[in-house]
Amino acid sequence: MTTELVLLGTAGAPMPVAGRAGISAALVVAERVFVIDCGRGSPSAFADAGLDFRRLEAVFLSHLHADHAGDLPGLLLYPWGCRAGDDGPLAPIRVYGPSRPETVPEGDAIFHRETTIHPERPAPGTTDLVESILAGYAYHLNVMPLDARMPDAGALVRGIDILLPARTQGTAQVLVFDDGVVKVTAVAVTHGRAVPALAYRFDTADGSVVFSGDTTVNDDLIALAQGADILVHHVADLGYLERHGFSGAALERMAALHTDVTEVGSVAERAGVHELILSHFLPAEPDAITAVDWAERAGQGFSGRTTAGRDGLRRTLPRVGR
Ligand SMILES: [Zn+2]
């Protein structure tokens, strides 16, 4: 058996940029495919990577900002036609992610929303999102089966909210699932007012891969990532943002959302991971900062291997010589 990581997209922030797709990754465990975040271009990148849509088993959303979930409708709906076997529809694609927050996040005097969209449910969670996708595309799901043989739409997808334990219970980690081959564990991370936001750890017989999601430096993430083979961690260059127009409260908010390039190496060191792979770059433009520059600066203070991720990057576990 092998476990393979594929970076499908490595851009941070919602604004589309040329030359880098939005944040998304796949973990292929003995031909079962798990997708972590579903940003801009994820379905196309999935195809470009040679992955099989029939093998897509589950999607894990770190949080519900659009740059992490915006192409979920396409990932579910485009390959719908192939989601059937000899015995009928394949098992539904499971979409795991944050639940609705207990309270709707509010801003402060400088940053606040004006119109509240959909006030009757202003902060929907993952199952709400999946239901909304099905409702919004009901035309396609109800009408296309009249002109083409399609699998039962009722078997296409299941949304599953991840409920976090109360911190008083002693551990911040929650077991998402464990089927004896793949074990997925999550913790809440700190991403400004995007609450809840999650990081995920995948353990297989081949090794372990952790996805930070978007977070500031977070002790629970460091605990989750202990001894992992690979930590895929988002990275921001706040100094670059400051030199390109961010200042004052705007820069402070960015620092409350992200891990800076000067901090991520010590996160990897404290976690004791083997390889740090950078992703979700901010700035996202590939020519803003070179891969060598990202890796050199991010690797400060980390004794393992640091790699600047790029769309299409692959890693196979178990590691050679492990
Ligand atoms: Zn993001």
PDB file of C-alpha atoms and ligand atoms in Angstrom:
ATOM      1  CA  MET A   1       0.000   0.000   0.000  1.00  0.00           C
ATOM      2  CA  THR A   2       1.073   3.571  -0.558  1.00  0.00           C
ATOM      3  CA  THR A   3      -0.311   6.915   0.488  1.00  0.00           C
ATOM      4  CA  GLU A   4       0.213   9.778  -1.921  1.00  0.00           C
ATOM      5  CA  LEU A   5      -0.179  13.479  -1.347  1.00  0.00           C
ATOM      6  CA  VAL A   6      -1.002  15.681  -4.335  1.00  0.00           C
ATOM      7  CA  LEU A   7      -1.231  19.445  -4.067  1.00  0.00           C
ATOM      8  CA  LEU A   8      -4.077  20.470  -6.389  1.00  0.00           C
ATOM      9  CA  GLY A   9      -3.830  24.205  -5.736  1.00  0.00           C
ATOM     10  CA  THR A  10      -1.630  26.364  -3.547  1.00  0.00           C
ATOM     11  CA  ALA A  11      -2.973  29.930  -3.705  1.00  0.00           C
ATOM     12  CA  GLY A  12      -4.139  31.784  -0.613  1.00  0.00           C
ATOM     13  CA  ALA A  13      -7.062  34.234  -0.492  1.00  0.00           C
ATOM     14  CA  PRO A  14     -10.132  34.285  -2.741  1.00  0.00           C
ATOM     15  CA  MET A  15      -8.858  36.605  -5.504  1.00  0.00           C
ATOM     16  CA  PRO A  16      -7.995  34.538  -8.584  1.00  0.00           C
ATOM     17  CA  VAL A  17      -4.392  34.863  -9.716  1.00  0.00           C
ATOM     18  CA  ALA A  18      -2.721  33.631 -12.887  1.00  0.00           C
ATOM     19  CA  GLY A  19      -0.482  30.605 -12.582  1.00  0.00           C
ATOM     20  CA  ARG A  20      -1.697  29.197  -9.265  1.00  0.00           C
ATOM     21  CA  ALA A  21      -4.987  27.435  -8.507  1.00  0.00           C
ATOM     22  CA  GLY A  22      -6.956  27.920  -5.304  1.00  0.00           C
ATOM     23  CA  ILE A  23      -6.219  25.925  -2.184  1.00  0.00           C
ATOM     24  CA  SER A  24      -6.922  22.208  -2.471  1.00  0.00           C
ATOM     25  CA  ALA A  25      -5.061  18.951  -1.928  1.00  0.00           C
ATOM     26  CA  ALA A  26      -5.714  15.260  -2.386  1.00  0.00           C
ATOM     27  CA  LEU A  27      -4.562  12.323  -0.305  1.00  0.00           C
ATOM     28  CA  VAL A  28      -4.722   9.010  -2.138  1.00  0.00           C
ATOM     29  CA  VAL A  29      -4.725   6.019   0.182  1.00  0.00           C
ATOM     30  CA  ALA A  30      -4.599   2.716  -1.697  1.00  0.00           C
ATOM     31  CA  GLU A  31      -6.660   4.258  -4.549  1.00  0.00           C
ATOM     32  CA  ARG A  32      -9.190   5.883  -2.232  1.00  0.00           C
ATOM     33  CA  VAL A  33      -9.160   9.634  -2.791  1.00  0.00           C
ATOM     34  CA  PHE A  34      -9.696  12.221  -0.075  1.00  0.00           C
ATOM     35  CA  VAL A  35      -9.775  15.918  -0.940  1.00  0.00           C
ATOM     36  CA  ILE A  36      -8.794  18.550   1.589  1.00  0.00           C
ATOM     37  CA  ASP A  37     -10.290  21.956   0.806  1.00  0.00           C
ATOM     38  CA  CYS A  38     -11.884  22.728  -2.490  1.00  0.00           C
ATOM     39  CA  GLY A  39     -10.751  26.104  -3.743  1.00  0.00           C
ATOM     40  CA  ARG A  40     -10.740  27.606  -7.217  1.00  0.00           C
ATOM     41  CA  GLY A  41      -9.948  25.049  -9.899  1.00  0.00           C
ATOM     42  CA  SER A  42     -10.032  21.989  -7.652  1.00  0.00           C
ATOM     43  CA  PRO A  43     -12.113  19.790 -10.039  1.00  0.00           C
ATOM     44  CA  SER A  44      -9.854  20.619 -12.998  1.00  0.00           C
ATOM     45  CA  ALA A  45      -6.725  20.053 -10.940  1.00  0.00           C
ATOM     46  CA  PHE A  46      -8.171  16.723  -9.799  1.00  0.00           C
ATOM     47  CA  ALA A  47      -8.472  15.670 -13.444  1.00  0.00           C
ATOM     48  CA  ASP A  48      -5.057  17.096 -14.363  1.00  0.00           C
ATOM     49  CA  ALA A  49      -3.516  15.028 -11.557  1.00  0.00           C
ATOM     50  CA  GLY A  50      -4.942  11.871 -13.151  1.00  0.00           C
ATOM     51  CA  LEU A  51      -7.152  11.131 -10.171  1.00  0.00           C
ATOM     52  CA  ASP A  52     -10.304   9.052 -10.585  1.00  0.00           C
ATOM     53  CA  PHE A  53     -13.590  10.744  -9.715  1.00  0.00           C
ATOM     54  CA  ARG A  54     -15.104   7.330  -9.062  1.00  0.00           C
ATOM     55  CA  ARG A  55     -12.601   6.933  -6.227  1.00  0.00           C
ATOM     56  CA  LEU A  56     -13.442  10.230  -4.538  1.00  0.00           C
ATOM     57  CA  GLU A  57     -14.594   9.165  -1.104  1.00  0.00           C
ATOM     58  CA  ALA A  58     -14.685  12.297   1.029  1.00  0.00           C
ATOM     59  CA  VAL A  59     -13.957  16.004   1.097  1.00  0.00           C
ATOM     60  CA  PHE A  60     -12.665  17.776   4.207  1.00  0.00           C
ATOM     61  CA  LEU A  61     -13.246  21.511   4.497  1.00  0.00           C
ATOM     62  CA  SER A  62     -10.951  23.388   6.865  1.00  0.00           C
ATOM     63  CA  HIS A  63     -13.351  26.320   7.117  1.00  0.00           C
ATOM     64  CA  LEU A  64     -16.065  27.919   5.084  1.00  0.00           C
ATOM     65  CA  HIS A  65     -14.302  30.889   3.505  1.00  0.00           C
ATOM     66  CA  ALA A  66     -14.981  30.741  -0.221  1.00  0.00           C
ATOM     67  CA  ASP A  67     -11.325  30.239  -1.156  1.00  0.00           C
ATOM     68  CA  HIS A  68     -11.539  26.855   0.630  1.00  0.00           C
ATOM     69  CA  ALA A  69     -15.039  25.738  -0.393  1.00  0.00           C
ATOM     70  CA  GLY A  70     -15.959  27.658  -3.541  1.00  0.00           C
ATOM     71  CA  ASP A  71     -15.492  24.832  -6.036  1.00  0.00           C
ATOM     72  CA  LEU A  72     -17.276  22.214  -3.947  1.00  0.00           C
ATOM     73  CA  PRO A  73     -20.403  22.441  -6.148  1.00  0.00           C
ATOM     74  CA  GLY A  74     -18.320  21.563  -9.207  1.00  0.00           C
ATOM     75  CA  LEU A  75     -16.449  18.769  -7.451  1.00  0.00           C
ATOM     76  CA  LEU A  76     -19.794  17.173  -6.605  1.00  0.00           C
ATOM     77  CA  LEU A  77     -21.812  17.961  -9.722  1.00  0.00           C
ATOM     78  CA  TYR A  78     -19.381  17.673 -12.653  1.00  0.00           C
ATOM     79  CA  PRO A  79     -18.433  14.010 -12.082  1.00  0.00           C
ATOM     80  CA  TRP A  80     -21.922  12.991 -10.935  1.00  0.00           C
ATOM     81  CA  GLY A  81     -22.463  10.889 -14.069  1.00  0.00           C
ATOM     82  CA  CYS A  82     -19.598   8.531 -13.237  1.00  0.00           C
ATOM     83  CA  ARG A  83     -20.692   7.902  -9.659  1.00  0.00           C
ATOM     84  CA  ALA A  84     -22.333   4.551 -10.358  1.00  0.00           C
ATOM     85  CA  GLY A  85     -21.215   0.944 -10.423  1.00  0.00           C
ATOM     86  CA  ASP A  86     -22.789  -2.311 -11.516  1.00  0.00           C
ATOM     87  CA  ASP A  87     -24.944  -2.345  -8.398  1.00  0.00           C
ATOM     88  CA  GLY A  88     -26.217   1.219  -8.612  1.00  0.00           C
ATOM     89  CA  PRO A  89     -24.893   4.494  -7.243  1.00  0.00           C
ATOM     90  CA  LEU A  90     -21.511   4.557  -5.552  1.00  0.00           C
ATOM     91  CA  ALA A  91     -21.464   5.401  -1.866  1.00  0.00           C
ATOM     92  CA  PRO A  92     -22.208   9.104  -1.321  1.00  0.00           C
ATOM     93  CA  ILE A  93     -19.257  11.500  -1.259  1.00  0.00           C
ATOM     94  CA  ARG A  94     -18.926  12.520   2.368  1.00  0.00           C
ATOM     95  CA  VAL A  95     -18.244  16.215   2.955  1.00  0.00           C
ATOM     96  CA  TYR A  96     -16.830  16.876   6.409  1.00  0.00           C
ATOM     97  CA  GLY A  97     -16.346  20.339   7.810  1.00  0.00           C
ATOM     98  CA  PRO A  98     -17.184  22.859  10.497  1.00  0.00           C
ATOM     99  CA  SER A  99     -20.621  23.021  12.042  1.00  0.00           C
ATOM    100  CA  ARG A 100     -22.549  26.257  12.404  1.00  0.00           C
ATOM    101  CA  PRO A 101     -20.849  28.466  15.011  1.00  0.00           C
ATOM    102  CA  GLU A 102     -22.627  28.802  18.333  1.00  0.00           C
ATOM    103  CA  THR A 103     -22.864  32.540  17.822  1.00  0.00           C
ATOM    104  CA  VAL A 104     -22.541  34.545  14.643  1.00  0.00           C
ATOM    105  CA  PRO A 105     -19.151  36.301  14.579  1.00  0.00           C
ATOM    106  CA  GLU A 106     -19.277  40.040  14.905  1.00  0.00           C
ATOM    107  CA  GLY A 107     -16.737  42.640  13.836  1.00  0.00           C
ATOM    108  CA  ASP A 108     -15.474  45.770  15.509  1.00  0.00           C
ATOM    109  CA  ALA A 109     -15.811  49.462  14.742  1.00  0.00           C
ATOM    110  CA  ILE A 110     -13.366  49.307  11.842  1.00  0.00           C
ATOM    111  CA  PHE A 111     -14.427  46.035  10.281  1.00  0.00           C
ATOM    112  CA  HIS A 112     -18.096  45.197  10.333  1.00  0.00           C
ATOM    113  CA  ARG A 113     -20.599  43.942   7.830  1.00  0.00           C
ATOM    114  CA  GLU A 114     -23.274  46.192   6.414  1.00  0.00           C
ATOM    115  CA  THR A 115     -25.947  43.958   4.948  1.00  0.00           C
ATOM    116  CA  THR A 116     -26.349  40.601   6.691  1.00  0.00           C
ATOM    117  CA  ILE A 117     -27.001  38.057   3.961  1.00  0.00           C
ATOM    118  CA  HIS A 118     -29.651  35.434   4.652  1.00  0.00           C
ATOM    119  CA  PRO A 119     -30.370  36.658   8.203  1.00  0.00           C
ATOM    120  CA  GLU A 120     -32.511  33.634   9.043  1.00  0.00           C
ATOM    121  CA  ARG A 121     -29.318  31.526   8.842  1.00  0.00           C
ATOM    122  CA  PRO A 122     -26.397  33.931   8.572  1.00  0.00           C
ATOM    123  CA  ALA A 123     -23.580  31.462   9.372  1.00  0.00           C
ATOM    124  CA  PRO A 124     -24.465  28.095   7.810  1.00  0.00           C
ATOM    125  CA  GLY A 125     -22.290  25.075   8.531  1.00  0.00           C
ATOM    126  CA  THR A 126     -21.080  22.282   6.292  1.00  0.00           C
ATOM    127  CA  THR A 127     -24.300  20.246   6.158  1.00  0.00           C
ATOM    128  CA  ASP A 128     -26.184  23.475   5.470  1.00  0.00           C
ATOM    129  CA  LEU A 129     -23.763  24.240   2.636  1.00  0.00           C
ATOM    130  CA  VAL A 130     -24.226  20.803   1.079  1.00  0.00           C
ATOM    131  CA  GLU A 131     -28.019  21.103   1.352  1.00  0.00           C
ATOM    132  CA  SER A 132     -27.841  24.539  -0.267  1.00  0.00           C
ATOM    133  CA  ILE A 133     -25.764  23.215  -3.156  1.00  0.00           C
ATOM    134  CA  LEU A 134     -28.321  20.471  -3.764  1.00  0.00           C
ATOM    135  CA  ALA A 135     -31.191  22.963  -3.499  1.00  0.00           C
ATOM    136  CA  GLY A 136     -29.514  25.533  -5.729  1.00  0.00           C
ATOM    137  CA  TYR A 137     -28.739  22.950  -8.408  1.00  0.00           C
ATOM    138  CA  ALA A 138     -32.034  21.090  -8.074  1.00  0.00           C
ATOM    139  CA  TYR A 139     -32.793  21.948 -11.694  1.00  0.00           C
ATOM    140  CA  HIS A 140     -29.711  20.077 -12.902  1.00  0.00           C
ATOM    141  CA  LEU A 141     -30.225  17.229 -10.450  1.00  0.00           C
ATOM    142  CA  ASN A 142     -33.925  16.803 -11.299  1.00  0.00           C
ATOM    143  CA  VAL A 143     -33.910  17.525 -15.031  1.00  0.00           C
ATOM    144  CA  MET A 144     -30.683  15.972 -16.300  1.00  0.00           C
ATOM    145  CA  PRO A 145     -31.808  12.429 -15.358  1.00  0.00           C
ATOM    146  CA  LEU A 146     -34.688  12.874 -17.858  1.00  0.00           C
ATOM    147  CA  ASP A 147     -32.273  13.163 -20.786  1.00  0.00           C
ATOM    148  CA  ALA A 148     -29.316  11.063 -19.654  1.00  0.00           C
ATOM    149  CA  ARG A 149     -28.923   7.999 -17.478  1.00  0.00           C
ATOM    150  CA  MET A 150     -27.696   9.462 -14.192  1.00  0.00           C
ATOM    151  CA  PRO A 151     -27.062   7.854 -10.800  1.00  0.00           C
ATOM    152  CA  ASP A 152     -29.684   8.561  -8.137  1.00  0.00           C
ATOM    153  CA  ALA A 153     -29.077  12.160  -7.048  1.00  0.00           C
ATOM    154  CA  GLY A 154     -30.157  11.182  -3.558  1.00  0.00           C
ATOM    155  CA  ALA A 155     -26.991   9.101  -3.260  1.00  0.00           C
ATOM    156  CA  LEU A 156     -24.564  11.761  -4.466  1.00  0.00           C
ATOM    157  CA  VAL A 157     -23.367  13.391  -1.253  1.00  0.00           C
ATOM    158  CA  ARG A 158     -23.674  13.493   2.522  1.00  0.00           C
ATOM    159  CA  GLY A 159     -22.682  16.540   4.554  1.00  0.00           C
ATOM    160  CA  ILE A 160     -21.245  15.840   8.013  1.00  0.00           C
ATOM    161  CA  ASP A 161     -20.618  18.565  10.593  1.00  0.00           C
ATOM    162  CA  ILE A 162     -17.585  17.978  12.797  1.00  0.00           C
ATOM    163  CA  LEU A 163     -18.528  18.701  16.372  1.00  0.00           C
ATOM    164  CA  LEU A 164     -15.624  19.860  18.485  1.00  0.00           C
ATOM    165  CA  PRO A 165     -15.258  18.675  22.075  1.00  0.00           C
ATOM    166  CA  ALA A 166     -15.559  21.241  24.831  1.00  0.00           C
ATOM    167  CA  ARG A 167     -12.068  22.223  25.950  1.00  0.00           C
ATOM    168  CA  THR A 168     -12.936  21.186  29.490  1.00  0.00           C
ATOM    169  CA  GLN A 169     -12.761  17.574  28.356  1.00  0.00           C
ATOM    170  CA  GLY A 170      -8.981  17.789  28.305  1.00  0.00           C
ATOM    171  CA  THR A 171      -8.181  17.085  24.677  1.00  0.00           C
ATOM    172  CA  ALA A 172      -8.688  19.442  21.803  1.00  0.00           C
ATOM    173  CA  GLN A 173      -8.569  16.646  19.240  1.00  0.00           C
ATOM    174  CA  VAL A 174     -11.634  15.048  17.745  1.00  0.00           C
ATOM    175  CA  LEU A 175     -11.650  11.751  15.871  1.00  0.00           C
ATOM    176  CA  VAL A 176     -13.413  12.335  12.552  1.00  0.00           C
ATOM    177  CA  PHE A 177     -13.293   8.724  11.441  1.00  0.00           C
ATOM    178  CA  ASP A 178     -11.163   5.621  11.696  1.00  0.00           C
ATOM    179  CA  ASP A 179     -11.909   2.617   9.498  1.00  0.00           C
ATOM    180  CA  GLY A 180      -8.734   0.731  10.341  1.00  0.00           C
ATOM    181  CA  VAL A 181      -6.973   1.935   7.172  1.00  0.00           C
ATOM    182  CA  VAL A 182      -7.394   5.682   7.381  1.00  0.00           C
ATOM    183  CA  LYS A 183      -7.700   7.623  10.602  1.00  0.00           C
ATOM    184  CA  VAL A 184      -8.608  11.310  10.459  1.00  0.00           C
ATOM    185  CA  THR A 185      -8.281  13.602  13.453  1.00  0.00           C
ATOM    186  CA  ALA A 186      -9.130  17.308  13.637  1.00  0.00           C
ATOM    187  CA  VAL A 187      -8.499  20.242  15.929  1.00  0.00           C
ATOM    188  CA  ALA A 188      -9.855  23.772  15.974  1.00  0.00           C
ATOM    189  CA  VAL A 189      -7.334  26.363  14.834  1.00  0.00           C
ATOM    190  CA  THR A 190      -7.325  30.156  15.015  1.00  0.00           C
ATOM    191  CA  HIS A 191      -8.245  32.029  11.854  1.00  0.00           C
ATOM    192  CA  GLY A 192      -9.603  35.407  12.855  1.00  0.00           C
ATOM    193  CA  ARG A 193     -13.363  35.339  13.095  1.00  0.00           C
ATOM    194  CA  ALA A 194     -13.672  32.245  10.924  1.00  0.00           C
ATOM    195  CA  VAL A 195     -14.904  30.058  13.789  1.00  0.00           C
ATOM    196  CA  PRO A 196     -14.825  27.124  13.747  1.00  0.00           C
ATOM    197  CA  ALA A 197     -11.758  26.577  11.560  1.00  0.00           C
ATOM    198  CA  LEU A 198     -10.112  23.158  11.487  1.00  0.00           C
ATOM    199  CA  ALA A 199      -6.793  21.413  10.851  1.00  0.00           C
ATOM    200  CA  TYR A 200      -6.731  17.726   9.876  1.00  0.00           C
ATOM    201  CA  ARG A 201      -4.342  14.855  10.456  1.00  0.00           C
ATOM    202  CA  PHE A 202      -4.458  11.716   8.315  1.00  0.00           C
ATOM    203  CA  ASP A 203      -2.755   8.547   9.592  1.00  0.00           C
ATOM    204  CA  THR A 204      -2.311   5.436   7.479  1.00  0.00           C
ATOM    205  CA  ALA A 205       0.035   2.464   7.686  1.00  0.00           C
ATOM    206  CA  ASP A 206       2.350   4.407   5.354  1.00  0.00           C
ATOM    207  CA  GLY A 207       2.675   7.494   7.493  1.00  0.00           C
ATOM    208  CA  SER A 208       0.928  10.684   8.422  1.00  0.00           C
ATOM    209  CA  VAL A 209       0.066  13.968   6.738  1.00  0.00           C
ATOM    210  CA  VAL A 210      -1.268  17.051   8.487  1.00  0.00           C
ATOM    211  CA  PHE A 211      -3.067  19.968   6.846  1.00  0.00           C
ATOM    212  CA  SER A 212      -2.960  23.191   8.848  1.00  0.00           C
ATOM    213  CA  GLY A 213      -5.874  24.930   7.209  1.00  0.00           C
ATOM    214  CA  ASP A 214      -5.610  28.670   7.810  1.00  0.00           C
ATOM    215  CA  THR A 215      -4.393  29.574  11.280  1.00  0.00           C
ATOM    216  CA  THR A 216      -2.145  31.702  13.385  1.00  0.00           C
ATOM    217  CA  VAL A 217       0.540  29.824  15.340  1.00  0.00           C
ATOM    218  CA  ASN A 218      -1.567  27.329  17.279  1.00  0.00           C
ATOM    219  CA  ASP A 219      -0.464  24.938  20.035  1.00  0.00           C
ATOM    220  CA  ASP A 220      -3.296  22.493  19.309  1.00  0.00           C
ATOM    221  CA  LEU A 221      -2.153  22.220  15.693  1.00  0.00           C
ATOM    222  CA  ILE A 222       1.437  21.656  16.869  1.00  0.00           C
ATOM    223  CA  ALA A 223       0.175  18.887  19.173  1.00  0.00           C
ATOM    224  CA  LEU A 224      -1.906  17.381  16.350  1.00  0.00           C
ATOM    225  CA  ALA A 225       1.101  17.380  14.008  1.00  0.00           C
ATOM    226  CA  GLN A 226       3.544  15.699  16.451  1.00  0.00           C
ATOM    227  CA  GLY A 227       5.933  13.451  14.554  1.00  0.00           C
ATOM    228  CA  ALA A 228       4.031  13.623  11.258  1.00  0.00           C
ATOM    229  CA  ASP A 229       5.831  12.738   8.057  1.00  0.00           C
ATOM    230  CA  ILE A 230       4.473  15.796   6.269  1.00  0.00           C
ATOM    231  CA  LEU A 231       2.975  19.037   7.506  1.00  0.00           C
ATOM    232  CA  VAL A 232       1.246  20.975   4.735  1.00  0.00           C
ATOM    233  CA  HIS A 233       1.134  24.463   6.222  1.00  0.00           C
ATOM    234  CA  HIS A 234      -0.238  27.676   4.863  1.00  0.00           C
ATOM    235  CA  VAL A 235       2.095  30.661   4.832  1.00  0.00           C
ATOM    236  CA  ALA A 236       1.830  34.432   4.562  1.00  0.00           C
ATOM    237  CA  ASP A 237       4.482  37.095   4.158  1.00  0.00           C
ATOM    238  CA  LEU A 238       3.069  39.889   6.281  1.00  0.00           C
ATOM    239  CA  GLY A 239       6.094  42.086   5.548  1.00  0.00           C
ATOM    240  CA  TYR A 240       5.325  41.827   1.841  1.00  0.00           C
ATOM    241  CA  LEU A 241       1.722  42.802   2.503  1.00  0.00           C
ATOM    242  CA  GLU A 242       2.907  45.774   4.556  1.00  0.00           C
ATOM    243  CA  ARG A 243       5.152  46.892   1.715  1.00  0.00           C
ATOM    244  CA  HIS A 244       2.193  46.574  -0.657  1.00  0.00           C
ATOM    245  CA  GLY A 245      -0.411  48.698   1.047  1.00  0.00           C
ATOM    246  CA  PHE A 246      -1.517  46.907   4.228  1.00  0.00           C
ATOM    247  CA  SER A 247      -1.137  48.965   7.400  1.00  0.00           C
ATOM    248  CA  GLY A 248      -2.746  49.620  10.765  1.00  0.00           C
ATOM    249  CA  ALA A 249      -5.864  47.638  11.542  1.00  0.00           C
ATOM    250  CA  ALA A 250      -5.875  45.915   8.141  1.00  0.00           C
ATOM    251  CA  LEU A 251      -2.406  44.494   8.775  1.00  0.00           C
ATOM    252  CA  GLU A 252      -3.373  43.528  12.330  1.00  0.00           C
ATOM    253  CA  ARG A 253      -6.371  41.599  11.021  1.00  0.00           C
ATOM    254  CA  MET A 254      -4.126  39.763   8.549  1.00  0.00           C
ATOM    255  CA  ALA A 255      -1.811  38.827  11.438  1.00  0.00           C
ATOM    256  CA  ALA A 256      -4.851  37.495  13.357  1.00  0.00           C
ATOM    257  CA  LEU A 257      -5.670  35.237  10.416  1.00  0.00           C
ATOM    258  CA  HIS A 258      -2.336  33.828   9.281  1.00  0.00           C
ATOM    259  CA  THR A 259       1.036  32.326  10.179  1.00  0.00           C
ATOM    260  CA  ASP A 260       3.890  34.480   8.940  1.00  0.00           C
ATOM    261  CA  VAL A 261       6.804  33.093   6.951  1.00  0.00           C
ATOM    262  CA  THR A 262       9.074  33.916   9.908  1.00  0.00           C
ATOM    263  CA  GLU A 263       6.971  31.717  12.241  1.00  0.00           C
ATOM    264  CA  VAL A 264       6.166  28.589  10.278  1.00  0.00           C
ATOM    265  CA  GLY A 265       9.617  26.982  10.620  1.00  0.00           C
ATOM    266  CA  SER A 266       9.402  26.952  14.403  1.00  0.00           C
ATOM    267  CA  VAL A 267       5.892  25.479  14.162  1.00  0.00           C
ATOM    268  CA  ALA A 268       7.312  22.578  12.130  1.00  0.00           C
ATOM    269  CA  GLU A 269      10.260  22.227  14.528  1.00  0.00           C
ATOM    270  CA  ARG A 270       8.039  22.135  17.611  1.00  0.00           C
ATOM    271  CA  ALA A 271       5.819  19.564  15.909  1.00  0.00           C
ATOM    272  CA  GLY A 272       8.871  17.448  15.041  1.00  0.00           C
ATOM    273  CA  VAL A 273       7.632  16.725  11.528  1.00  0.00           C
ATOM    274  CA  HIS A 274       9.891  15.310   8.826  1.00  0.00           C
ATOM    275  CA  GLU A 275       8.934  17.650   5.995  1.00  0.00           C
ATOM    276  CA  LEU A 276       7.252  21.035   5.923  1.00  0.00           C
ATOM    277  CA  ILE A 277       5.441  21.709   2.655  1.00  0.00           C
ATOM    278  CA  LEU A 278       4.293  25.281   2.219  1.00  0.00           C
ATOM    279  CA  SER A 279       0.956  26.011   0.588  1.00  0.00           C
ATOM    280  CA  HIS A 280      -1.829  28.615   0.520  1.00  0.00           C
ATOM    281  CA  PHE A 281       0.713  31.311  -0.302  1.00  0.00           C
ATOM    282  CA  LEU A 282      -0.116  34.893   0.516  1.00  0.00           C
ATOM    283  CA  PRO A 283       0.739  36.748  -1.673  1.00  0.00           C
ATOM    284  CA  ALA A 284      -0.528  34.123  -4.090  1.00  0.00           C
ATOM    285  CA  GLU A 285       1.022  35.412  -7.320  1.00  0.00           C
ATOM    286  CA  PRO A 286       3.804  32.953  -8.255  1.00  0.00           C
ATOM    287  CA  ASP A 287       6.125  35.747  -9.406  1.00  0.00           C
ATOM    288  CA  ALA A 288       5.705  37.838  -6.229  1.00  0.00           C
ATOM    289  CA  ILE A 289       8.131  35.698  -4.216  1.00  0.00           C
ATOM    290  CA  THR A 290      10.204  32.867  -5.644  1.00  0.00           C
ATOM    291  CA  ALA A 291       9.846  29.295  -4.402  1.00  0.00           C
ATOM    292  CA  VAL A 292      13.480  29.358  -3.269  1.00  0.00           C
ATOM    293  CA  ASP A 293      12.863  32.513  -1.250  1.00  0.00           C
ATOM    294  CA  TRP A 294       9.714  31.097   0.369  1.00  0.00           C
ATOM    295  CA  ALA A 295      11.459  27.850   1.320  1.00  0.00           C
ATOM    296  CA  GLU A 296      14.641  29.516   2.592  1.00  0.00           C
ATOM    297  CA  ARG A 297      12.862  31.957   4.830  1.00  0.00           C
ATOM    298  CA  ALA A 298      10.174  29.535   6.037  1.00  0.00           C
ATOM    299  CA  GLY A 299      12.788  26.901   6.844  1.00  0.00           C
ATOM    300  CA  GLN A 300      14.565  29.099   9.406  1.00  0.00           C
ATOM    301  CA  GLY A 301      14.591  27.294  12.733  1.00  0.00           C
ATOM    302  CA  PHE A 302      13.405  23.984  11.261  1.00  0.00           C
ATOM    303  CA  SER A 303      15.830  21.077  11.145  1.00  0.00           C
ATOM    304  CA  GLY A 304      13.741  19.033   8.684  1.00  0.00           C
ATOM    305  CA  ARG A 305      13.143  19.504   4.991  1.00  0.00           C
ATOM    306  CA  THR A 306      11.214  22.573   3.818  1.00  0.00           C
ATOM    307  CA  THR A 307       9.573  22.583   0.390  1.00  0.00           C
ATOM    308  CA  ALA A 308       7.686  25.412  -1.259  1.00  0.00           C
ATOM    309  CA  GLY A 309       4.600  23.656  -2.576  1.00  0.00           C
ATOM    310  CA  ARG A 310       3.378  24.129  -6.128  1.00  0.00           C
ATOM    311  CA  ASP A 311       0.298  22.995  -7.969  1.00  0.00           C
ATOM    312  CA  GLY A 312       0.755  19.337  -8.897  1.00  0.00           C
ATOM    313  CA  LEU A 313       3.489  18.572  -6.329  1.00  0.00           C
ATOM    314  CA  ARG A 314       3.377  14.924  -5.232  1.00  0.00           C
ATOM    315  CA  ARG A 315       4.838  13.037  -2.297  1.00  0.00           C
ATOM    316  CA  THR A 316       4.596   9.309  -1.694  1.00  0.00           C
ATOM    317  CA  LEU A 317       4.565   7.609   1.702  1.00  0.00           C
ATOM    318  CA  PRO A 318       6.162   5.605   3.137  1.00  0.00           C
ATOM    319  CA  ARG A 319       9.255   7.714   2.692  1.00  0.00           C
ATOM    320  CA  VAL A 320      12.235   6.018   1.108  1.00  0.00           C
ATOM    321  CA  GLY A 321      14.666   4.900   3.816  1.00  0.00           C
ATOM    322  CA  ARG A 322      12.179   5.452   6.591  1.00  0.00           C
TER     323      ARG A 322
HETATM  324 ZN    ZN B   1      -7.684  30.766   3.022  1.00  0.00          ZN
END
